Amino acid sequence: MRGTPEWTAAGARWVVAALPGLSRVCLAERPILTEPSQPLGSAAHLLGSELELLLLDLHGGFDPDGFGAATGAIRGGGLLVLLTPPPDEWARRPDPGSARIAVWPFEPETLSRRFIARLIAVLESDPDVVRIDQDERSVVTAPMPAPDPRGGRDWPSPFDDQIRPATADQAEAVAAILETARGWARRPLVLTAHRGRGKSAALGLAAGSLLLEGGRHLVVTAPRREAVATLYRHAEAVLRAVGLRLDLRRDASLGRGSLRFHSPANLVAHPPQADLVLVDEAAGIPTPLLAALLNHYTHIVFASTVHGYEGTGRGFEIRFRAILDRLIPGWRAIHLATPIRWAADDPLESLVFRALLLDAAPAASAAVLGATNEPHAQWLDRDALLQDETTLRELFGLLVLAHYQTRPLDLWMLLDGPNVRLLALRRAGHLIGALLVAAEGGMCDPKLRTAIFYGRRRPRGHLLPQTLSAHGGLLDAPLYRYWRVIRIVVHPAMRRRGLGRRLLTELQQTARAEQIDLLGASFGASVELLEFWSACGFTPAQIGTSRNAASGEHAVVVLKAVSEAGQALLEEAQRRLADGLPVWLAGPLRELDPEIAAMLIQSISGPPPASPEPNAWDAELDAFVAGHRTLEASLPLLSHLVRRHLTAALASGRIERQEAALLVAALLQYHPLTGLARGLGVQGRGRLLERIRAVFKRLVER
C-alpha cells in the first residue's frame, strides 16, 4: 500500500477488518490498529514464531535485519502488507532507518539513497506483489501461487502436530540426530537448510525423544538464546505428548537427564559433561569456537541456515567444511530442502532473497579458474554498481564469506555508507577479491577529542581512533586520518596466491596519495589472522582485555603507518602496548592463548619502554579516577603508581593499611574484583571499583 501515512494506516485497518481471526503482528513506530503496534526493532523476537498476517509500516524507516527476520515468521497462505510512501517520494526523502549507517559527522538526510532505490525497484518489478496506490486509486494484482503438489493442505505446518516430522527431509534429520547421540563412533552431523525447512524443529524433536529415553545430558548452544526458541518448543511438545508439562528453559532436568543452554564462548571456556551437543545457527558462531567444540565433544550436531540473518551459512560451509575434512573426514551432512512453513517456490521467500541478497554468491569457480588474463585492481563506483546487479551479487557474495556475522544491514552500508569505499580485483569480468574500507578520524575539535578520551562522547563509527583514545590512552588519536579495513576477502578458488596482499598494497598507494595517516583493522585475535596481517606489514597496537561475548576472542587493533605523523602515533601505541602487555598477561589476559601472546610480544620491537614520569599520564589517571576509564585499560599505569606511591601515602596517613591492602590485591595481585567484593562485604563489583577510585585519588594527591 503506497500513499500517505494516514491513508496507508486506514488501508491496514481495512485489511484487518476484511480478514478477521488471523494471527497477526503490526510492526510500526506509530499506532495503526486498535491493539498496540510493536516497534520495528523488535522484529527479531518473531524468530521461531508463526503468523498469518504481518503489517510492516515503512513510513518510520526500513530495517533490513528486521525485515528478514519478520517475514520468515509468515506461514504459507499468509499475507505481508507493506505500508510505504509513494515510490517517487520514498526514493527522494531520507529514510529514518539510514541513521544506523550515518557515521559522524554525517546526518541521515545527507546520505545517498541507493539501497532504498534498489528496494523500490525490486518491489516494483516483482510479478507476485500486489500494489495499491493512493493517488491512482488502482490495484496492480498478482497471480495466485499454484497449490502445493503434495496434496492436502497447501502449506503443511509443523505446529499442526509438533511431535512428528512434517517432511521426509525432517524425518531423515531427526533420525540422523538420534543416531549421532546413540552411536559409539565420533561422527559429527551437519544440518543445513534455508529458512522454514524445519531445521531447528528437527533438533527439538530429537532432543525431546532423547530426554524421554532418560539418562542423557544434552547441551544446546547458539549465537543468541532467542535463536533456540523453536528447538525448545518442539522438545517440550514431545514431552507434553506423554503427559509431561515442563518449561525446559526453567526446569532443565528430567529424571537422570537434562537439557541446558550455554553460550558458545562459555561452552568452550568451561565445557560441561554432555552426551550430545546441539549447535543451532552455527553460521553465527566464529569458526575457532566451532573447531574447539568439535575437538572436545564426541557426539555433536551443527545446524545452520544457509542464507539468513543469524549468520551467513555459505561462509560457514566453506570455512568449517575444511576443518571437518581435516579433523574428522567421516563427518555426515544432511540438507533439508523441502519447505514446511510454505510451499516450494514461495513468492515471498523469493522477494526477500532478492531484496536483501540473501542468496548472493561469488562467481563460479570454473569461470575464474579458467581465465588466463591477469587480475587487475579497480575502485568501484557505487552508482554504477547499483545498475550492475551481477557485479553487486558477486561482490556481496564475496563479502559474506569474509565474516561470520554478515547481516542484511551490511548491504545498506555497502551501498550508502558515507565513509565507505570499495576496492575489487577483477579477472575475466568477474570479481575475485574485494576490500571494504571505512574512512575514520580527522576530528579537529580538541573538545571532541577530550570528550572521547574521557568517555563522555562516542561519535557513531570511527572504531580505530576511539579505541586508541578511550582504551589505548592516546588523547590525540582521533585527530589522525585512518582507513579501516572492514572486510577483505579473496575468492575461495583463488586463495594462497598473494591476492589479499595485492589488495592492501593498492589500498596503501591510494591512501598515500590522499594523505591518509594510518591503515588499520580490528578483529578477534587468532594465530591465522595475526600471521596474515603481520605478513602484510601491519603491527598490533592495542588488544582488548575482555573477550568478545559472541566470538570468545580478544579484539586486537593492527596498524600500518602511511605518513610520518602516523608513524609517530604507531610508535607511541606500540610503546604503550609494550608497557602494558606484561601486566595484562599476568592479570586480565592470563587466559590468552600463549601462542597469540608470543606473537604480540614478538611484534613489539625496540628496547623495553622506560617507566612513565610522575606527571606523564595525568590525563589517563584523571580519567580513571573520574570513572571514565576502566580499571583493566588503566592497569599498567595504576600498578606502576601503586608501587611508586604506596609507602609515602601510608607514612603520611593519606590512606589506611586496609585501603593499601585493597590496592595491592586488585592492582598488583590481580584478584578478580567480584571475589574481592564478596570477601570485603561490598555489594558488587561496581561499588568496590568506586572505593578503589576514591582511595587512588588520595594515593596520588598532587
PDB file of N, CA and C in Angstrom, residues 158-241:
ATOM      1  N   PRO A 158       4.426 -27.304  10.841  1.00  0.00           N
ATOM      2  CA  PRO A 158       4.928 -28.135  11.930  1.00  0.00           C
ATOM      3  C   PRO A 158       4.131 -27.932  13.207  1.00  0.00           C
ATOM      4  N   PHE A 159       3.341 -26.859  13.273  1.00  0.00           N
ATOM      5  CA  PHE A 159       2.613 -26.572  14.501  1.00  0.00           C
ATOM      6  C   PHE A 159       1.272 -27.311  14.553  1.00  0.00           C
ATOM      7  N   ASP A 160       0.881 -27.984  13.441  1.00  0.00           N
ATOM      8  CA  ASP A 160      -0.323 -28.809  13.498  1.00  0.00           C
ATOM      9  C   ASP A 160      -0.078 -30.021  14.389  1.00  0.00           C
ATOM     10  N   ASP A 161       1.105 -30.568  14.285  1.00  0.00           N
ATOM     11  CA  ASP A 161       1.441 -31.747  15.077  1.00  0.00           C
ATOM     12  C   ASP A 161       2.929 -31.659  15.381  1.00  0.00           C
ATOM     13  N   GLN A 162       3.252 -31.124  16.545  1.00  0.00           N
ATOM     14  CA  GLN A 162       4.641 -30.795  16.827  1.00  0.00           C
ATOM     15  C   GLN A 162       5.502 -32.002  17.178  1.00  0.00           C
ATOM     16  N   ILE A 163       4.917 -33.174  17.256  1.00  0.00           N
ATOM     17  CA  ILE A 163       5.736 -34.308  17.683  1.00  0.00           C
ATOM     18  C   ILE A 163       6.079 -35.248  16.534  1.00  0.00           C
ATOM     19  N   ARG A 164       5.619 -34.939  15.322  1.00  0.00           N
ATOM     20  CA  ARG A 164       6.001 -35.747  14.172  1.00  0.00           C
ATOM     21  C   ARG A 164       6.717 -34.884  13.147  1.00  0.00           C
ATOM     22  N   PRO A 165       7.742 -35.431  12.493  1.00  0.00           N
ATOM     23  CA  PRO A 165       8.371 -34.678  11.406  1.00  0.00           C
ATOM     24  C   PRO A 165       7.350 -34.360  10.321  1.00  0.00           C
ATOM     25  N   ALA A 166       7.452 -33.158   9.746  1.00  0.00           N
ATOM     26  CA  ALA A 166       6.464 -32.710   8.769  1.00  0.00           C
ATOM     27  C   ALA A 166       6.837 -33.102   7.347  1.00  0.00           C
ATOM     28  N   THR A 167       8.094 -33.423   7.093  1.00  0.00           N
ATOM     29  CA  THR A 167       8.540 -33.799   5.750  1.00  0.00           C
ATOM     30  C   THR A 167       9.512 -34.961   5.859  1.00  0.00           C
ATOM     31  N   ALA A 168       9.751 -35.601   4.717  1.00  0.00           N
ATOM     32  CA  ALA A 168      10.737 -36.686   4.694  1.00  0.00           C
ATOM     33  C   ALA A 168      12.125 -36.160   5.043  1.00  0.00           C
ATOM     34  N   ASP A 169      12.438 -34.938   4.590  1.00  0.00           N
ATOM     35  CA  ASP A 169      13.724 -34.313   4.939  1.00  0.00           C
ATOM     36  C   ASP A 169      13.889 -34.226   6.447  1.00  0.00           C
ATOM     37  N   GLN A 170      12.845 -33.727   7.099  1.00  0.00           N
ATOM     38  CA  GLN A 170      12.925 -33.526   8.543  1.00  0.00           C
ATOM     39  C   GLN A 170      13.005 -34.862   9.276  1.00  0.00           C
ATOM     40  N   ALA A 171      12.276 -35.856   8.789  1.00  0.00           N
ATOM     41  CA  ALA A 171      12.334 -37.182   9.408  1.00  0.00           C
ATOM     42  C   ALA A 171      13.743 -37.763   9.311  1.00  0.00           C
ATOM     43  N   GLU A 172      14.383 -37.579   8.155  1.00  0.00           N
ATOM     44  CA  GLU A 172      15.758 -38.056   7.989  1.00  0.00           C
ATOM     45  C   GLU A 172      16.700 -37.334   8.946  1.00  0.00           C
ATOM     46  N   ALA A 173      16.479 -36.032   9.117  1.00  0.00           N
ATOM     47  CA  ALA A 173      17.334 -35.252  10.014  1.00  0.00           C
ATOM     48  C   ALA A 173      17.178 -35.711  11.456  1.00  0.00           C
ATOM     49  N   VAL A 174      15.930 -35.929  11.902  1.00  0.00           N
ATOM     50  CA  VAL A 174      15.695 -36.384  13.276  1.00  0.00           C
ATOM     51  C   VAL A 174      16.365 -37.734  13.501  1.00  0.00           C
ATOM     52  N   ALA A 175      16.203 -38.649  12.546  1.00  0.00           N
ATOM     53  CA  ALA A 175      16.820 -39.972  12.683  1.00  0.00           C
ATOM     54  C   ALA A 175      18.343 -39.866  12.755  1.00  0.00           C
ATOM     55  N   ALA A 176      18.914 -38.970  11.967  1.00  0.00           N
ATOM     56  CA  ALA A 176      20.374 -38.809  11.968  1.00  0.00           C
ATOM     57  C   ALA A 176      20.866 -38.232  13.292  1.00  0.00           C
ATOM     58  N   ILE A 177      20.103 -37.304  13.871  1.00  0.00           N
ATOM     59  CA  ILE A 177      20.488 -36.737  15.173  1.00  0.00           C
ATOM     60  C   ILE A 177      20.465 -37.823  16.240  1.00  0.00           C
ATOM     61  N   LEU A 178      19.408 -38.630  16.233  1.00  0.00           N
ATOM     62  CA  LEU A 178      19.310 -39.718  17.217  1.00  0.00           C
ATOM     63  C   LEU A 178      20.459 -40.709  17.035  1.00  0.00           C
ATOM     64  N   GLU A 179      20.799 -40.988  15.792  1.00  0.00           N
ATOM     65  CA  GLU A 179      21.908 -41.912  15.522  1.00  0.00           C
ATOM     66  C   GLU A 179      23.232 -41.334  16.022  1.00  0.00           C
ATOM     67  N   THR A 180      23.413 -40.026  15.854  1.00  0.00           N
ATOM     68  CA  THR A 180      24.630 -39.372  16.341  1.00  0.00           C
ATOM     69  C   THR A 180      24.736 -39.481  17.854  1.00  0.00           C
ATOM     70  N   ALA A 181      23.607 -39.316  18.539  1.00  0.00           N
ATOM     71  CA  ALA A 181      23.611 -39.378  20.002  1.00  0.00           C
ATOM     72  C   ALA A 181      23.842 -40.790  20.511  1.00  0.00           C
ATOM     73  N   ARG A 182      23.273 -41.764  19.825  1.00  0.00           N
ATOM     74  CA  ARG A 182      23.317 -43.146  20.320  1.00  0.00           C
ATOM     75  C   ARG A 182      24.561 -43.904  19.869  1.00  0.00           C
ATOM     76  N   GLY A 183      25.212 -43.418  18.820  1.00  0.00           N
ATOM     77  CA  GLY A 183      26.329 -44.158  18.253  1.00  0.00           C
ATOM     78  C   GLY A 183      27.587 -44.065  19.091  1.00  0.00           C
ATOM     79  N   TRP A 184      28.494 -44.999  18.847  1.00  0.00           N
ATOM     80  CA  TRP A 184      29.775 -45.003  19.552  1.00  0.00           C
ATOM     81  C   TRP A 184      30.831 -44.231  18.774  1.00  0.00           C
ATOM     82  N   ALA A 185      30.694 -44.209  17.466  1.00  0.00           N
ATOM     83  CA  ALA A 185      31.721 -43.577  16.637  1.00  0.00           C
ATOM     84  C   ALA A 185      31.671 -42.059  16.765  1.00  0.00           C
ATOM     85  N   ARG A 186      32.819 -41.444  16.573  1.00  0.00           N
ATOM     86  CA  ARG A 186      32.892 -39.982  16.555  1.00  0.00           C
ATOM     87  C   ARG A 186      32.607 -39.517  15.130  1.00  0.00           C
ATOM     88  N   ARG A 187      31.346 -39.190  14.881  1.00  0.00           N
ATOM     89  CA  ARG A 187      30.933 -38.808  13.530  1.00  0.00           C
ATOM     90  C   ARG A 187      30.005 -37.607  13.603  1.00  0.00           C
ATOM     91  N   PRO A 188      30.542 -36.399  13.577  1.00  0.00           N
ATOM     92  CA  PRO A 188      29.699 -35.202  13.678  1.00  0.00           C
ATOM     93  C   PRO A 188      28.684 -35.140  12.542  1.00  0.00           C
ATOM     94  N   LEU A 189      27.558 -34.506  12.844  1.00  0.00           N
ATOM     95  CA  LEU A 189      26.487 -34.328  11.866  1.00  0.00           C
ATOM     96  C   LEU A 189      26.331 -32.840  11.579  1.00  0.00           C
ATOM     97  N   VAL A 190      26.214 -32.481  10.313  1.00  0.00           N
ATOM     98  CA  VAL A 190      25.997 -31.090   9.908  1.00  0.00           C
ATOM     99  C   VAL A 190      24.680 -31.008   9.152  1.00  0.00           C
ATOM    100  N   LEU A 191      23.736 -30.223   9.690  1.00  0.00           N
ATOM    101  CA  LEU A 191      22.446 -29.982   9.038  1.00  0.00           C
ATOM    102  C   LEU A 191      22.455 -28.585   8.435  1.00  0.00           C
ATOM    103  N   THR A 192      22.082 -28.478   7.169  1.00  0.00           N
ATOM    104  CA  THR A 192      21.941 -27.162   6.544  1.00  0.00           C
ATOM    105  C   THR A 192      20.564 -27.065   5.904  1.00  0.00           C
ATOM    106  N   ALA A 193      20.053 -25.838   5.827  1.00  0.00           N
ATOM    107  CA  ALA A 193      18.726 -25.618   5.252  1.00  0.00           C
ATOM    108  C   ALA A 193      18.512 -24.134   5.026  1.00  0.00           C
ATOM    109  N   HIS A 194      17.635 -23.822   4.084  1.00  0.00           N
ATOM    110  CA  HIS A 194      17.108 -22.467   4.012  1.00  0.00           C
ATOM    111  C   HIS A 194      16.121 -22.293   5.157  1.00  0.00           C
ATOM    112  N   ARG A 195      15.674 -21.058   5.350  1.00  0.00           N
ATOM    113  CA  ARG A 195      14.688 -20.804   6.400  1.00  0.00           C
ATOM    114  C   ARG A 195      13.396 -21.567   6.105  1.00  0.00           C
ATOM    115  N   GLY A 196      12.694 -21.926   7.183  1.00  0.00           N
ATOM    116  CA  GLY A 196      11.376 -22.527   7.026  1.00  0.00           C
ATOM    117  C   GLY A 196      11.382 -23.988   6.643  1.00  0.00           C
ATOM    118  N   ARG A 197      12.549 -24.651   6.751  1.00  0.00           N
ATOM    119  CA  ARG A 197      12.624 -26.077   6.384  1.00  0.00           C
ATOM    120  C   ARG A 197      12.575 -27.000   7.595  1.00  0.00           C
ATOM    121  N   GLY A 198      12.454 -26.454   8.798  1.00  0.00           N
ATOM    122  CA  GLY A 198      12.285 -27.302   9.973  1.00  0.00           C
ATOM    123  C   GLY A 198      13.561 -27.801  10.599  1.00  0.00           C
ATOM    124  N   LYS A 199      14.662 -27.087  10.365  1.00  0.00           N
ATOM    125  CA  LYS A 199      15.955 -27.495  10.928  1.00  0.00           C
ATOM    126  C   LYS A 199      15.942 -27.443  12.452  1.00  0.00           C
ATOM    127  N   SER A 200      15.551 -26.304  13.024  1.00  0.00           N
ATOM    128  CA  SER A 200      15.525 -26.164  14.485  1.00  0.00           C
ATOM    129  C   SER A 200      14.483 -27.083  15.103  1.00  0.00           C
ATOM    130  N   ALA A 201      13.363 -27.248  14.400  1.00  0.00           N
ATOM    131  CA  ALA A 201      12.332 -28.160  14.901  1.00  0.00           C
ATOM    132  C   ALA A 201      12.864 -29.588  14.971  1.00  0.00           C
ATOM    133  N   ALA A 202      13.662 -29.993  13.980  1.00  0.00           N
ATOM    134  CA  ALA A 202      14.248 -31.338  13.998  1.00  0.00           C
ATOM    135  C   ALA A 202      15.151 -31.521  15.212  1.00  0.00           C
ATOM    136  N   LEU A 203      15.938 -30.509  15.533  1.00  0.00           N
ATOM    137  CA  LEU A 203      16.775 -30.581  16.730  1.00  0.00           C
ATOM    138  C   LEU A 203      15.914 -30.766  17.972  1.00  0.00           C
ATOM    139  N   GLY A 204      14.801 -30.025  18.047  1.00  0.00           N
ATOM    140  CA  GLY A 204      13.927 -30.115  19.208  1.00  0.00           C
ATOM    141  C   GLY A 204      13.232 -31.458  19.321  1.00  0.00           C
ATOM    142  N   LEU A 205      12.747 -31.985  18.195  1.00  0.00           N
ATOM    143  CA  LEU A 205      12.088 -33.293  18.221  1.00  0.00           C
ATOM    144  C   LEU A 205      13.057 -34.377  18.693  1.00  0.00           C
ATOM    145  N   ALA A 206      14.286 -34.322  18.201  1.00  0.00           N
ATOM    146  CA  ALA A 206      15.284 -35.309  18.627  1.00  0.00           C
ATOM    147  C   ALA A 206      15.639 -35.125  20.094  1.00  0.00           C
ATOM    148  N   ALA A 207      15.776 -33.881  20.539  1.00  0.00           N
ATOM    149  CA  ALA A 207      16.115 -33.627  21.944  1.00  0.00           C
ATOM    150  C   ALA A 207      15.024 -34.148  22.865  1.00  0.00           C
ATOM    151  N   GLY A 208      13.762 -33.902  22.511  1.00  0.00           N
ATOM    152  CA  GLY A 208      12.666 -34.406  23.331  1.00  0.00           C
ATOM    153  C   GLY A 208      12.666 -35.922  23.416  1.00  0.00           C
ATOM    154  N   SER A 209      12.919 -36.582  22.290  1.00  0.00           N
ATOM    155  CA  SER A 209      12.962 -38.049  22.287  1.00  0.00           C
ATOM    156  C   SER A 209      14.089 -38.580  23.163  1.00  0.00           C
ATOM    157  N   LEU A 210      15.245 -37.936  23.107  1.00  0.00           N
ATOM    158  CA  LEU A 210      16.379 -38.381  23.916  1.00  0.00           C
ATOM    159  C   LEU A 210      16.133 -38.150  25.402  1.00  0.00           C
ATOM    160  N   LEU A 211      15.444 -37.071  25.744  1.00  0.00           N
ATOM    161  CA  LEU A 211      15.109 -36.833  27.152  1.00  0.00           C
ATOM    162  C   LEU A 211      14.184 -37.921  27.675  1.00  0.00           C
ATOM    163  N   LEU A 212      13.252 -38.368  26.847  1.00  0.00           N
ATOM    164  CA  LEU A 212      12.329 -39.423  27.277  1.00  0.00           C
ATOM    165  C   LEU A 212      13.056 -40.746  27.493  1.00  0.00           C
ATOM    166  N   GLU A 213      14.138 -40.970  26.755  1.00  0.00           N
ATOM    167  CA  GLU A 213      14.900 -42.205  26.954  1.00  0.00           C
ATOM    168  C   GLU A 213      15.581 -42.216  28.311  1.00  0.00           C
ATOM    169  N   GLY A 214      15.879 -41.020  28.836  1.00  0.00           N
ATOM    170  CA  GLY A 214      16.454 -40.919  30.180  1.00  0.00           C
ATOM    171  C   GLY A 214      17.960 -41.087  30.203  1.00  0.00           C
ATOM    172  N   GLY A 215      18.574 -40.413  31.177  1.00  0.00           N
ATOM    173  CA  GLY A 215      19.993 -40.610  31.441  1.00  0.00           C
ATOM    174  C   GLY A 215      20.943 -39.855  30.544  1.00  0.00           C
ATOM    175  N   ARG A 216      20.417 -39.028  29.620  1.00  0.00           N
ATOM    176  CA  ARG A 216      21.318 -38.303  28.724  1.00  0.00           C
ATOM    177  C   ARG A 216      21.329 -36.823  29.073  1.00  0.00           C
ATOM    178  N   HIS A 217      22.533 -36.260  29.090  1.00  0.00           N
ATOM    179  CA  HIS A 217      22.695 -34.830  29.337  1.00  0.00           C
ATOM    180  C   HIS A 217      22.951 -34.145  27.994  1.00  0.00           C
ATOM    181  N   LEU A 218      22.020 -33.289  27.608  1.00  0.00           N
ATOM    182  CA  LEU A 218      22.087 -32.595  26.327  1.00  0.00           C
ATOM    183  C   LEU A 218      22.455 -31.132  26.556  1.00  0.00           C
ATOM    184  N   VAL A 219      23.306 -30.612  25.713  1.00  0.00           N
ATOM    185  CA  VAL A 219      23.704 -29.202  25.772  1.00  0.00           C
ATOM    186  C   VAL A 219      23.324 -28.540  24.453  1.00  0.00           C
ATOM    187  N   VAL A 220      22.730 -27.365  24.558  1.00  0.00           N
ATOM    188  CA  VAL A 220      22.334 -26.579  23.387  1.00  0.00           C
ATOM    189  C   VAL A 220      23.129 -25.282  23.385  1.00  0.00           C
ATOM    190  N   THR A 221      23.581 -24.863  22.217  1.00  0.00           N
ATOM    191  CA  THR A 221      24.238 -23.557  22.107  1.00  0.00           C
ATOM    192  C   THR A 221      23.837 -22.908  20.797  1.00  0.00           C
ATOM    193  N   ALA A 222      23.922 -21.575  20.759  1.00  0.00           N
ATOM    194  CA  ALA A 222      23.560 -20.779  19.584  1.00  0.00           C
ATOM    195  C   ALA A 222      24.107 -19.375  19.804  1.00  0.00           C
ATOM    196  N   PRO A 223      24.164 -18.551  18.758  1.00  0.00           N
ATOM    197  CA  PRO A 223      24.684 -17.189  18.951  1.00  0.00           C
ATOM    198  C   PRO A 223      23.893 -16.389  19.975  1.00  0.00           C
ATOM    199  N   ARG A 224      22.578 -16.617  20.020  1.00  0.00           N
ATOM    200  CA  ARG A 224      21.714 -15.915  20.977  1.00  0.00           C
ATOM    201  C   ARG A 224      20.731 -16.920  21.554  1.00  0.00           C
ATOM    202  N   ARG A 225      20.370 -16.741  22.798  1.00  0.00           N
ATOM    203  CA  ARG A 225      19.428 -17.658  23.439  1.00  0.00           C
ATOM    204  C   ARG A 225      18.094 -17.690  22.684  1.00  0.00           C
ATOM    205  N   GLU A 226      17.668 -16.526  22.143  1.00  0.00           N
ATOM    206  CA  GLU A 226      16.390 -16.469  21.445  1.00  0.00           C
ATOM    207  C   GLU A 226      16.365 -17.380  20.218  1.00  0.00           C
ATOM    208  N   ALA A 227      17.535 -17.680  19.662  1.00  0.00           N
ATOM    209  CA  ALA A 227      17.593 -18.481  18.445  1.00  0.00           C
ATOM    210  C   ALA A 227      17.178 -19.927  18.669  1.00  0.00           C
ATOM    211  N   VAL A 228      17.127 -20.386  19.924  1.00  0.00           N
ATOM    212  CA  VAL A 228      16.764 -21.783  20.191  1.00  0.00           C
ATOM    213  C   VAL A 228      15.331 -21.909  20.694  1.00  0.00           C
ATOM    214  N   ALA A 229      14.515 -20.871  20.533  1.00  0.00           N
ATOM    215  CA  ALA A 229      13.126 -20.934  20.996  1.00  0.00           C
ATOM    216  C   ALA A 229      12.368 -22.056  20.295  1.00  0.00           C
ATOM    217  N   THR A 230      12.562 -22.204  18.988  1.00  0.00           N
ATOM    218  CA  THR A 230      11.870 -23.262  18.240  1.00  0.00           C
ATOM    219  C   THR A 230      12.318 -24.632  18.717  1.00  0.00           C
ATOM    220  N   LEU A 231      13.596 -24.808  18.942  1.00  0.00           N
ATOM    221  CA  LEU A 231      14.120 -26.082  19.437  1.00  0.00           C
ATOM    222  C   LEU A 231      13.445 -26.461  20.752  1.00  0.00           C
ATOM    223  N   TYR A 232      13.400 -25.529  21.690  1.00  0.00           N
ATOM    224  CA  TYR A 232      12.797 -25.810  22.994  1.00  0.00           C
ATOM    225  C   TYR A 232      11.307 -26.111  22.862  1.00  0.00           C
ATOM    226  N   ARG A 233      10.621 -25.355  22.007  1.00  0.00           N
ATOM    227  CA  ARG A 233       9.179 -25.559  21.879  1.00  0.00           C
ATOM    228  C   ARG A 233       8.855 -26.966  21.375  1.00  0.00           C
ATOM    229  N   HIS A 234       9.618 -27.460  20.425  1.00  0.00           N
ATOM    230  CA  HIS A 234       9.351 -28.798  19.904  1.00  0.00           C
ATOM    231  C   HIS A 234       9.780 -29.890  20.882  1.00  0.00           C
ATOM    232  N   ALA A 235      10.851 -29.666  21.626  1.00  0.00           N
ATOM    233  CA  ALA A 235      11.230 -30.636  22.656  1.00  0.00           C
ATOM    234  C   ALA A 235      10.144 -30.734  23.719  1.00  0.00           C
ATOM    235  N   GLU A 236       9.602 -29.585  24.129  1.00  0.00           N
ATOM    236  CA  GLU A 236       8.525 -29.579  25.128  1.00  0.00           C
ATOM    237  C   GLU A 236       7.275 -30.259  24.588  1.00  0.00           C
ATOM    238  N   ALA A 237       7.009 -30.120  23.269  1.00  0.00           N
ATOM    239  CA  ALA A 237       5.838 -30.763  22.678  1.00  0.00           C
ATOM    240  C   ALA A 237       5.953 -32.281  22.737  1.00  0.00           C
ATOM    241  N   VAL A 238       7.159 -32.806  22.523  1.00  0.00           N
ATOM    242  CA  VAL A 238       7.369 -34.255  22.625  1.00  0.00           C
ATOM    243  C   VAL A 238       7.066 -34.732  24.041  1.00  0.00           C
ATOM    244  N   LEU A 239       7.533 -33.990  25.038  1.00  0.00           N
ATOM    245  CA  LEU A 239       7.278 -34.367  26.430  1.00  0.00           C
ATOM    246  C   LEU A 239       5.797 -34.225  26.769  1.00  0.00           C
ATOM    247  N   ARG A 240       5.163 -33.187  26.224  1.00  0.00           N
ATOM    248  CA  ARG A 240       3.746 -32.951  26.512  1.00  0.00           C
ATOM    249  C   ARG A 240       2.881 -34.086  25.971  1.00  0.00           C
ATOM    250  N   ALA A 241       3.315 -34.711  24.874  1.00  0.00           N
ATOM    251  CA  ALA A 241       2.540 -35.798  24.271  1.00  0.00           C
ATOM    252  C   ALA A 241       2.429 -37.008  25.186  1.00  0.00           C
TER     253      ALA A 241
END
